[in-house]
mmCIF file of C-alpha atoms and ligand atoms in Angstrom:
data_model
loop_
_atom_site.group_PDB
_atom_site.id
_atom_site.type_symbol
_atom_site.label_atom_id
_atom_site.label_comp_id
_atom_site.label_asym_id
_atom_site.label_seq_id
_atom_site.Cartn_x
_atom_site.Cartn_y
_atom_site.Cartn_z
ATOM 1 C CA MET X 1 -17.071 27.667 33.996
ATOM 2 C CA SER X 2 -14.449 24.969 34.390
ATOM 3 C CA LYS X 3 -11.525 25.280 36.745
ATOM 4 C CA PRO X 4 -8.371 23.149 36.904
ATOM 5 C CA THR X 5 -8.641 20.245 39.328
ATOM 6 C CA PRO X 6 -7.070 20.772 42.773
ATOM 7 C CA PRO X 7 -3.410 20.493 41.889
ATOM 8 C CA SER X 8 -0.682 18.529 43.505
ATOM 9 C CA GLY X 9 1.974 21.112 44.254
ATOM 10 C CA ALA X 10 4.757 18.602 43.789
ATOM 11 C CA GLU X 11 3.867 17.865 40.155
ATOM 12 C CA SER X 12 5.775 19.925 37.626
ATOM 13 C CA LEU X 13 4.231 21.541 34.561
ATOM 14 C CA PHE X 14 6.316 23.452 31.993
ATOM 15 C CA GLY X 15 9.203 23.577 34.478
ATOM 16 C CA ARG X 16 7.062 25.100 37.277
ATOM 17 C CA PRO X 17 4.946 23.557 40.069
ATOM 18 C CA ARG X 18 1.551 22.629 38.608
ATOM 19 C CA SER X 19 -0.206 24.460 41.454
ATOM 20 C CA ALA X 20 1.548 27.741 40.549
ATOM 21 C CA VAL X 21 0.621 27.344 36.858
ATOM 22 C CA ALA X 22 -3.004 26.514 37.734
ATOM 23 C CA ARG X 23 -3.283 29.587 39.979
ATOM 24 C CA ALA X 24 -1.889 31.828 37.248
ATOM 25 C CA LEU X 25 -4.370 30.395 34.713
ATOM 26 C CA SER X 26 -7.627 30.650 36.642
ATOM 27 C CA ARG X 27 -9.233 33.200 34.259
ATOM 28 C CA ARG X 28 -11.193 31.808 31.282
ATOM 29 C CA GLU X 29 -12.296 33.245 27.914
ATOM 30 C CA ALA X 30 -14.930 31.865 25.524
ATOM 31 C CA VAL X 31 -13.760 31.486 21.925
ATOM 32 C CA PRO X 32 -15.857 31.276 18.736
ATOM 33 C CA CYS X 33 -14.764 29.183 15.726
ATOM 34 C CA PRO X 34 -12.301 31.368 13.795
ATOM 35 C CA LEU X 35 -13.759 30.143 10.485
ATOM 36 C CA CYS X 36 -17.497 30.140 11.159
ATOM 37 C CA ARG X 37 -17.652 32.759 13.955
ATOM 38 C CA VAL X 38 -20.094 30.587 15.926
ATOM 39 C CA ALA X 39 -19.894 29.279 19.489
ATOM 40 C CA PRO X 40 -18.670 25.650 19.550
ATOM 41 C CA ARG X 41 -20.395 22.697 21.203
ATOM 42 C CA PRO X 42 -18.641 21.138 24.219
ATOM 43 C CA PHE X 43 -17.850 17.418 23.879
ATOM 44 C CA GLY X 44 -15.507 16.608 26.742
ATOM 45 C CA VAL X 45 -13.780 17.799 29.883
ATOM 46 C CA ASP X 46 -10.183 16.738 30.300
ATOM 47 C CA PHE X 47 -8.525 15.464 33.468
ATOM 48 C CA GLN X 48 -7.568 19.026 34.446
ATOM 49 C CA GLY X 49 -11.156 20.277 34.112
ATOM 50 C CA LEU X 50 -10.495 21.991 30.772
ATOM 51 C CA GLN X 51 -13.376 22.201 28.305
ATOM 52 C CA LEU X 52 -12.964 20.668 24.847
ATOM 53 C CA ALA X 53 -15.374 21.854 22.151
ATOM 54 C CA ARG X 54 -16.128 21.325 18.461
ATOM 55 C CA CYS X 55 -17.554 23.679 15.845
ATOM 56 C CA ALA X 56 -20.786 22.048 14.649
ATOM 57 C CA THR X 57 -20.392 23.702 11.237
ATOM 58 C CA CYS X 58 -16.789 22.929 10.198
ATOM 59 C CA GLY X 59 -15.687 20.305 12.767
ATOM 60 C CA LEU X 60 -12.704 22.265 14.106
ATOM 61 C CA GLN X 61 -11.941 21.295 17.698
ATOM 62 C CA PHE X 62 -10.577 23.703 20.284
ATOM 63 C CA GLN X 63 -10.633 24.710 23.942
ATOM 64 C CA SER X 64 -13.530 26.949 24.908
ATOM 65 C CA PRO X 65 -13.726 28.463 27.425
ATOM 66 C CA ARG X 66 -9.947 28.420 27.677
ATOM 67 C CA PRO X 67 -7.249 30.019 29.839
ATOM 68 C CA VAL X 68 -6.841 33.704 28.941
ATOM 69 C CA PHE X 69 -4.103 33.871 26.294
ATOM 70 C CA ASP X 70 -2.089 36.660 27.939
ATOM 71 C CA ASP X 71 -2.051 34.608 31.167
ATOM 72 C CA LEU X 72 -0.685 31.628 29.196
ATOM 73 C CA VAL X 73 2.149 33.737 27.801
ATOM 74 C CA GLN X 74 3.025 34.938 31.314
ATOM 75 C CA ALA X 75 2.612 31.623 33.152
ATOM 76 C CA VAL X 76 3.728 29.040 30.598
ATOM 77 C CA TYR X 77 6.047 30.381 27.907
ATOM 78 C CA GLY X 78 8.886 31.450 30.178
ATOM 79 C CA PRO X 79 12.503 30.226 29.976
ATOM 80 C CA ALA X 80 11.580 27.000 31.841
ATOM 81 C CA TYR X 81 9.157 26.003 29.042
ATOM 82 C CA HIS X 82 12.009 24.825 26.832
ATOM 83 C CA PRO X 83 13.690 21.702 28.255
ATOM 84 C CA PRO X 84 17.499 21.506 28.278
ATOM 85 C CA GLY X 85 18.760 19.987 25.045
ATOM 86 C CA GLU X 86 15.838 21.269 22.951
ATOM 87 C CA HIS X 87 18.265 23.303 20.846
ATOM 88 C CA VAL X 88 20.099 20.134 19.744
ATOM 89 C CA VAL X 89 19.259 18.580 16.364
ATOM 90 C CA ASP X 90 19.084 14.978 17.618
ATOM 91 C CA ALA X 91 18.008 11.923 15.585
ATOM 92 C CA VAL X 92 14.301 12.469 16.308
ATOM 93 C CA ARG X 93 14.393 16.107 15.183
ATOM 94 C CA ARG X 94 16.676 15.360 12.238
ATOM 95 C CA TYR X 95 14.157 12.857 10.823
ATOM 96 C CA GLN X 96 11.391 15.461 10.895
ATOM 97 C CA PHE X 97 13.515 18.419 9.788
ATOM 98 C CA GLU X 98 14.924 16.557 6.788
ATOM 99 C CA ARG X 99 11.461 15.509 5.615
ATOM 100 C CA GLN X 100 10.183 19.060 5.978
ATOM 101 C CA MET X 101 13.230 20.582 4.329
ATOM 102 C CA ARG X 102 12.760 18.401 1.231
ATOM 103 C CA TRP X 103 9.369 20.066 0.683
ATOM 104 C CA LEU X 104 10.672 23.553 1.340
ATOM 105 C CA GLU X 105 13.654 23.170 -0.958
ATOM 106 C CA GLU X 106 11.560 21.687 -3.745
ATOM 107 C CA VAL X 107 8.997 24.448 -3.896
ATOM 108 C CA ALA X 108 10.878 27.482 -2.614
ATOM 109 C CA ALA X 109 13.279 27.482 -5.533
ATOM 110 C CA ALA X 110 13.197 31.252 -5.881
ATOM 111 C CA GLY X 111 15.241 31.929 -2.782
ATOM 112 C CA ARG X 112 16.250 30.791 0.662
ATOM 113 C CA ARG X 113 15.015 33.247 3.250
ATOM 114 C CA LEU X 114 12.968 31.453 5.882
ATOM 115 C CA LEU X 115 10.894 32.548 8.877
ATOM 116 C CA ASP X 116 10.496 30.021 11.702
ATOM 117 C CA VAL X 117 7.428 31.157 13.659
ATOM 118 C CA GLY X 118 7.704 30.053 17.296
ATOM 119 C CA CYS X 119 11.384 29.225 16.922
ATOM 120 C CA GLY X 120 11.775 28.109 20.559
ATOM 121 C CA SER X 121 15.331 27.045 21.298
ATOM 122 C CA GLY X 122 16.387 27.559 17.682
ATOM 123 C CA ALA X 123 17.034 23.929 16.674
ATOM 124 C CA PHE X 124 15.490 24.444 13.234
ATOM 125 C CA LEU X 125 17.213 27.820 12.773
ATOM 126 C CA ARG X 126 20.506 25.977 13.307
ATOM 127 C CA PHE X 127 19.512 23.164 10.934
ATOM 128 C CA ALA X 128 18.379 25.580 8.206
ATOM 129 C CA GLN X 129 21.519 27.698 8.509
ATOM 130 C CA ALA X 130 23.623 24.571 7.979
ATOM 131 C CA ARG X 131 21.602 23.908 4.785
ATOM 132 C CA GLY X 132 22.397 27.360 3.414
ATOM 133 C CA TRP X 133 19.197 29.176 4.366
ATOM 134 C CA GLU X 134 19.034 32.671 5.761
ATOM 135 C CA ALA X 135 16.849 31.780 8.717
ATOM 136 C CA GLU X 136 14.978 34.180 10.986
ATOM 137 C CA GLY X 137 12.696 33.391 13.910
ATOM 138 C CA THR X 138 9.834 34.750 15.994
ATOM 139 C CA ASP X 139 8.493 33.797 19.408
ATOM 140 C CA VAL X 140 6.266 35.261 22.087
ATOM 141 C CA VAL X 141 9.229 34.884 24.455
ATOM 142 C CA LEU X 142 12.658 34.746 22.795
ATOM 143 C CA THR X 143 15.225 32.361 24.280
ATOM 144 C CA PRO X 144 18.999 32.784 24.752
ATOM 145 C CA ALA X 145 19.475 29.511 22.818
ATOM 146 C CA ALA X 146 17.712 30.986 19.764
ATOM 147 C CA ALA X 147 19.721 34.204 20.091
ATOM 148 C CA ALA X 148 22.919 32.129 20.125
ATOM 149 C CA THR X 149 22.238 31.047 16.520
ATOM 150 C CA GLY X 150 22.944 34.625 15.406
ATOM 151 C CA ALA X 151 19.662 34.592 13.440
ATOM 152 C CA ARG X 152 17.549 37.727 13.285
ATOM 153 C CA LEU X 153 14.727 37.302 15.820
ATOM 154 C CA TRP X 154 11.385 39.016 16.245
ATOM 155 C CA ALA X 155 9.429 39.063 19.534
ATOM 156 C CA GLY X 156 5.655 38.745 19.739
ATOM 157 C CA GLN X 157 2.711 37.054 18.078
ATOM 158 C CA LEU X 158 3.125 37.025 14.300
ATOM 159 C CA PRO X 159 0.132 39.262 13.421
ATOM 160 C CA SER X 160 1.431 42.016 15.710
ATOM 161 C CA ILE X 161 5.065 42.082 14.500
ATOM 162 C CA ALA X 162 6.087 44.960 12.201
ATOM 163 C CA PHE X 163 8.374 43.359 9.612
ATOM 164 C CA ASP X 164 9.099 46.590 7.734
ATOM 165 C CA GLY X 165 8.370 45.144 4.313
ATOM 166 C CA ARG X 166 10.504 42.041 4.804
ATOM 167 C CA ARG X 167 9.455 38.956 2.772
ATOM 168 C CA TYR X 168 10.316 35.248 2.966
ATOM 169 C CA HIS X 169 10.466 32.269 0.620
ATOM 170 C CA ALA X 170 9.270 29.920 3.357
ATOM 171 C CA VAL X 171 7.274 30.467 6.537
ATOM 172 C CA ARG X 172 7.126 27.646 8.996
ATOM 173 C CA PHE X 173 4.907 26.868 12.007
ATOM 174 C CA ASN X 174 6.248 23.661 13.560
ATOM 175 C CA HIS X 175 4.097 22.635 16.530
ATOM 176 C CA VAL X 176 3.184 26.249 17.047
ATOM 177 C CA LEU X 177 -0.229 26.872 15.449
ATOM 178 C CA GLU X 178 -2.026 24.788 18.100
ATOM 179 C CA HIS X 179 -0.610 27.168 20.738
ATOM 180 C CA THR X 180 -1.649 30.450 19.112
ATOM 181 C CA GLN X 181 -4.366 32.865 20.162
ATOM 182 C CA ASP X 182 -5.936 32.959 16.667
ATOM 183 C CA PRO X 183 -4.577 30.491 14.089
ATOM 184 C CA LEU X 184 -6.420 32.102 11.155
ATOM 185 C CA ALA X 185 -4.879 35.505 11.945
ATOM 186 C CA GLU X 186 -1.439 33.827 12.148
ATOM 187 C CA LEU X 187 -1.849 32.151 8.747
ATOM 188 C CA ARG X 188 -3.103 35.360 7.121
ATOM 189 C CA ALA X 189 -0.067 37.191 8.509
ATOM 190 C CA ALA X 190 2.167 34.431 7.074
ATOM 191 C CA ARG X 191 0.475 34.826 3.686
ATOM 192 C CA ALA X 192 1.322 38.533 3.659
ATOM 193 C CA LEU X 193 4.978 37.760 4.466
ATOM 194 C CA LEU X 194 5.579 35.286 1.634
ATOM 195 C CA GLU X 195 7.315 36.114 -1.631
ATOM 196 C CA PRO X 196 5.363 35.059 -4.758
ATOM 197 C CA GLY X 197 5.763 31.280 -5.048
ATOM 198 C CA GLY X 198 6.821 31.003 -1.404
ATOM 199 C CA VAL X 199 5.836 28.003 0.672
ATOM 200 C CA LEU X 200 4.028 27.564 3.979
ATOM 201 C CA HIS X 201 4.692 24.648 6.326
ATOM 202 C CA VAL X 202 2.393 23.832 9.248
ATOM 203 C CA GLY X 203 3.236 20.910 11.543
ATOM 204 C CA VAL X 204 0.728 19.989 14.287
ATOM 205 C CA PRO X 205 -0.291 16.891 16.263
ATOM 206 C CA ASN X 206 -2.559 14.808 13.994
ATOM 207 C CA LEU X 207 -5.898 14.437 15.745
ATOM 208 C CA ALA X 208 -6.798 11.769 13.174
ATOM 209 C CA GLY X 209 -3.643 9.736 13.878
ATOM 210 C CA PHE X 210 -4.009 6.083 14.872
ATOM 211 C CA THR X 211 -2.760 6.372 18.450
ATOM 212 C CA ILE X 212 -4.591 9.627 19.149
ATOM 213 C CA THR X 213 -7.862 8.210 17.746
ATOM 214 C CA LEU X 214 -7.480 5.166 19.997
ATOM 215 C CA LYS X 215 -6.888 7.329 23.073
ATOM 216 C CA SER X 216 -9.879 9.531 22.174
ATOM 217 C CA TRP X 217 -12.140 6.464 22.136
ATOM 218 C CA GLN X 218 -10.706 5.364 25.482
ATOM 219 C CA SER X 219 -11.461 8.849 26.843
ATOM 220 C CA ARG X 220 -15.033 8.821 25.483
ATOM 221 C CA LEU X 221 -15.644 5.403 27.010
ATOM 222 C CA ARG X 222 -14.079 6.523 30.313
ATOM 223 C CA LEU X 223 -11.381 3.854 30.066
ATOM 224 C CA LYS X 224 -8.586 6.346 30.635
ATOM 225 C CA ARG X 225 -7.591 7.536 34.083
ATOM 226 C CA LYS X 226 -6.450 10.928 32.777
ATOM 227 C CA ARG X 227 -9.166 11.573 30.193
ATOM 228 C CA TRP X 228 -8.159 13.533 27.058
ATOM 229 C CA LYS X 229 -4.584 13.913 28.370
ATOM 230 C CA HIS X 230 -3.310 13.176 24.832
ATOM 231 C CA TYR X 231 -4.895 16.465 23.625
ATOM 232 C CA GLY X 232 -2.287 18.389 25.636
ATOM 233 C CA ALA X 233 -4.962 20.943 26.504
ATOM 234 C CA LEU X 234 -3.885 23.971 28.513
ATOM 235 C CA HIS X 235 -1.105 25.104 26.198
ATOM 236 C CA HIS X 236 -2.663 23.347 23.173
ATOM 237 C CA LEU X 237 -5.685 25.492 22.313
ATOM 238 C CA TRP X 238 -6.541 24.041 18.865
ATOM 239 C CA PHE X 239 -6.728 20.411 17.695
ATOM 240 C CA PHE X 240 -6.444 19.698 13.979
ATOM 241 C CA THR X 241 -7.271 16.881 11.597
ATOM 242 C CA PRO X 242 -5.982 16.997 7.995
ATOM 243 C CA ARG X 243 -9.436 18.208 6.922
ATOM 244 C CA THR X 244 -9.861 21.020 9.473
ATOM 245 C CA LEU X 245 -6.268 22.243 9.080
ATOM 246 C CA ALA X 246 -6.606 22.324 5.271
ATOM 247 C CA ARG X 247 -9.821 24.328 5.599
ATOM 248 C CA LEU X 248 -8.096 26.893 7.828
ATOM 249 C CA VAL X 249 -5.046 27.166 5.561
ATOM 250 C CA GLU X 250 -7.314 27.667 2.534
ATOM 251 C CA ALA X 251 -9.345 30.316 4.374
ATOM 252 C CA ALA X 252 -6.070 32.222 4.862
ATOM 253 C CA GLY X 253 -5.579 32.322 1.078
ATOM 254 C CA PHE X 254 -3.310 29.309 0.514
ATOM 255 C CA GLU X 255 -3.698 26.312 -1.734
ATOM 256 C CA VAL X 256 -2.690 23.034 -0.083
ATOM 257 C CA SER X 257 0.169 21.544 -2.106
ATOM 258 C CA GLY X 258 0.509 18.371 -0.037
ATOM 259 C CA TRP X 259 0.485 16.766 3.389
ATOM 260 C CA GLU X 260 1.860 13.726 5.183
ATOM 261 C CA THR X 261 1.723 12.226 8.663
ATOM 262 C CA PRO X 262 5.196 11.319 9.928
ATOM 263 C CA VAL X 263 5.660 9.093 12.946
ATOM 264 C CA ALA X 264 7.988 10.722 15.449
ATOM 265 C CA GLY X 265 10.694 8.548 16.907
ATOM 266 C CA ARG X 266 11.123 8.545 20.663
ATOM 267 C CA PRO X 267 14.450 8.873 22.417
ATOM 268 C CA GLY X 268 15.284 5.438 23.779
ATOM 269 C CA ARG X 269 12.901 3.499 21.521
ATOM 270 C CA PRO X 270 14.787 0.897 19.454
ATOM 271 C CA ALA X 271 15.256 1.926 15.818
ATOM 272 C CA TRP X 272 13.745 -1.343 14.507
ATOM 273 C CA LEU X 273 10.545 -0.707 16.483
ATOM 274 C CA THR X 274 10.245 2.859 15.213
ATOM 275 C CA ALA X 275 10.764 1.619 11.642
ATOM 276 C CA ALA X 276 8.172 -1.145 12.063
ATOM 277 C CA VAL X 277 5.512 1.291 13.320
ATOM 278 C CA ARG X 278 6.480 4.017 10.896
ATOM 279 C CA ARG X 279 5.991 2.122 7.643
ATOM 280 C CA PRO X 280 2.292 1.188 7.932
ATOM 281 C CA LEU X 281 1.157 4.318 9.767
ATOM 282 C CA GLU X 282 2.847 6.714 7.381
ATOM 283 C CA ALA X 283 1.599 4.735 4.362
ATOM 284 C CA CYS X 284 -2.037 5.097 5.454
ATOM 285 C CA ARG X 285 -1.580 8.681 6.692
ATOM 286 C CA ALA X 286 -2.324 7.779 10.305
ATOM 287 C CA GLY X 287 0.935 8.959 11.888
ATOM 288 C CA GLY X 288 0.914 11.167 14.962
ATOM 289 C CA ILE X 289 2.242 14.294 13.282
ATOM 290 C CA LEU X 290 0.473 16.240 10.528
ATOM 291 C CA ASP X 291 2.796 18.187 8.209
ATOM 292 C CA LEU X 292 0.882 20.287 5.703
ATOM 293 C CA TYR X 293 2.384 22.443 2.939
ATOM 294 C CA GLY X 294 0.715 25.307 1.118
ATOM 295 C CA ARG X 295 1.458 27.962 -1.468
HETATM 296 ZN ZN1 ZN W 1 -16.257 26.300 12.315
#
């Protein structure tokens, strides 16, 4: 059973000393593939000693054994998890939100009640409200910044929240599904919450993106000092390609209506450089973000 590497107490992780986080996450649980219900095959150990595994049947990659989920909620998703300024709709977020909103507004013509699963600091709640949506949010730990939006908020993991018959025209998981205990259970719960004709949005890191693929080869060939760091394992429990995410979304009862792979800008990177990278990578669907839409 893998254990985190001896930590340097000075290094910070999710706003806390890495050593404190590592101590709180010493328990491990083995996880079967949520689709195939079989034990996965290990293919790599990341720089922290975390085990990466792949389902031999469907190809889905995930951590197993992984930190116990309840420990993650306690040790990681506290108030310090959300960096200052995360609630602000800056240029980087605006680019992504506007792209996503075009899809939601096109297909969710019937109404404008939206649920943002894992709403974090509430940046998208704020953005959606400004676009005329009635936005509500959930999170395992609700933040004061999300509460400040005035949106109705629900605490907990989606499958365990009692919504009292409430329904939505759009349900959104933006960089949330890869953090969840059971992504199939989350998507099935989302399915049950949607109005007829409602739309699902799932945004995750794109494991098949150009940069991530390059770093994975460097990790396999032991050319990287911090192997598999780009997976973000620890709080990222699941790692999706367009194919494996589509399979999961379909297993939850959705039909995939489309997907794209935006390239995120980076604060401080010149706009011309972002534009130059964006054009070719987005055109050949090799950008670092995977945004998938379903109905
Ligand atoms: Zn599988």
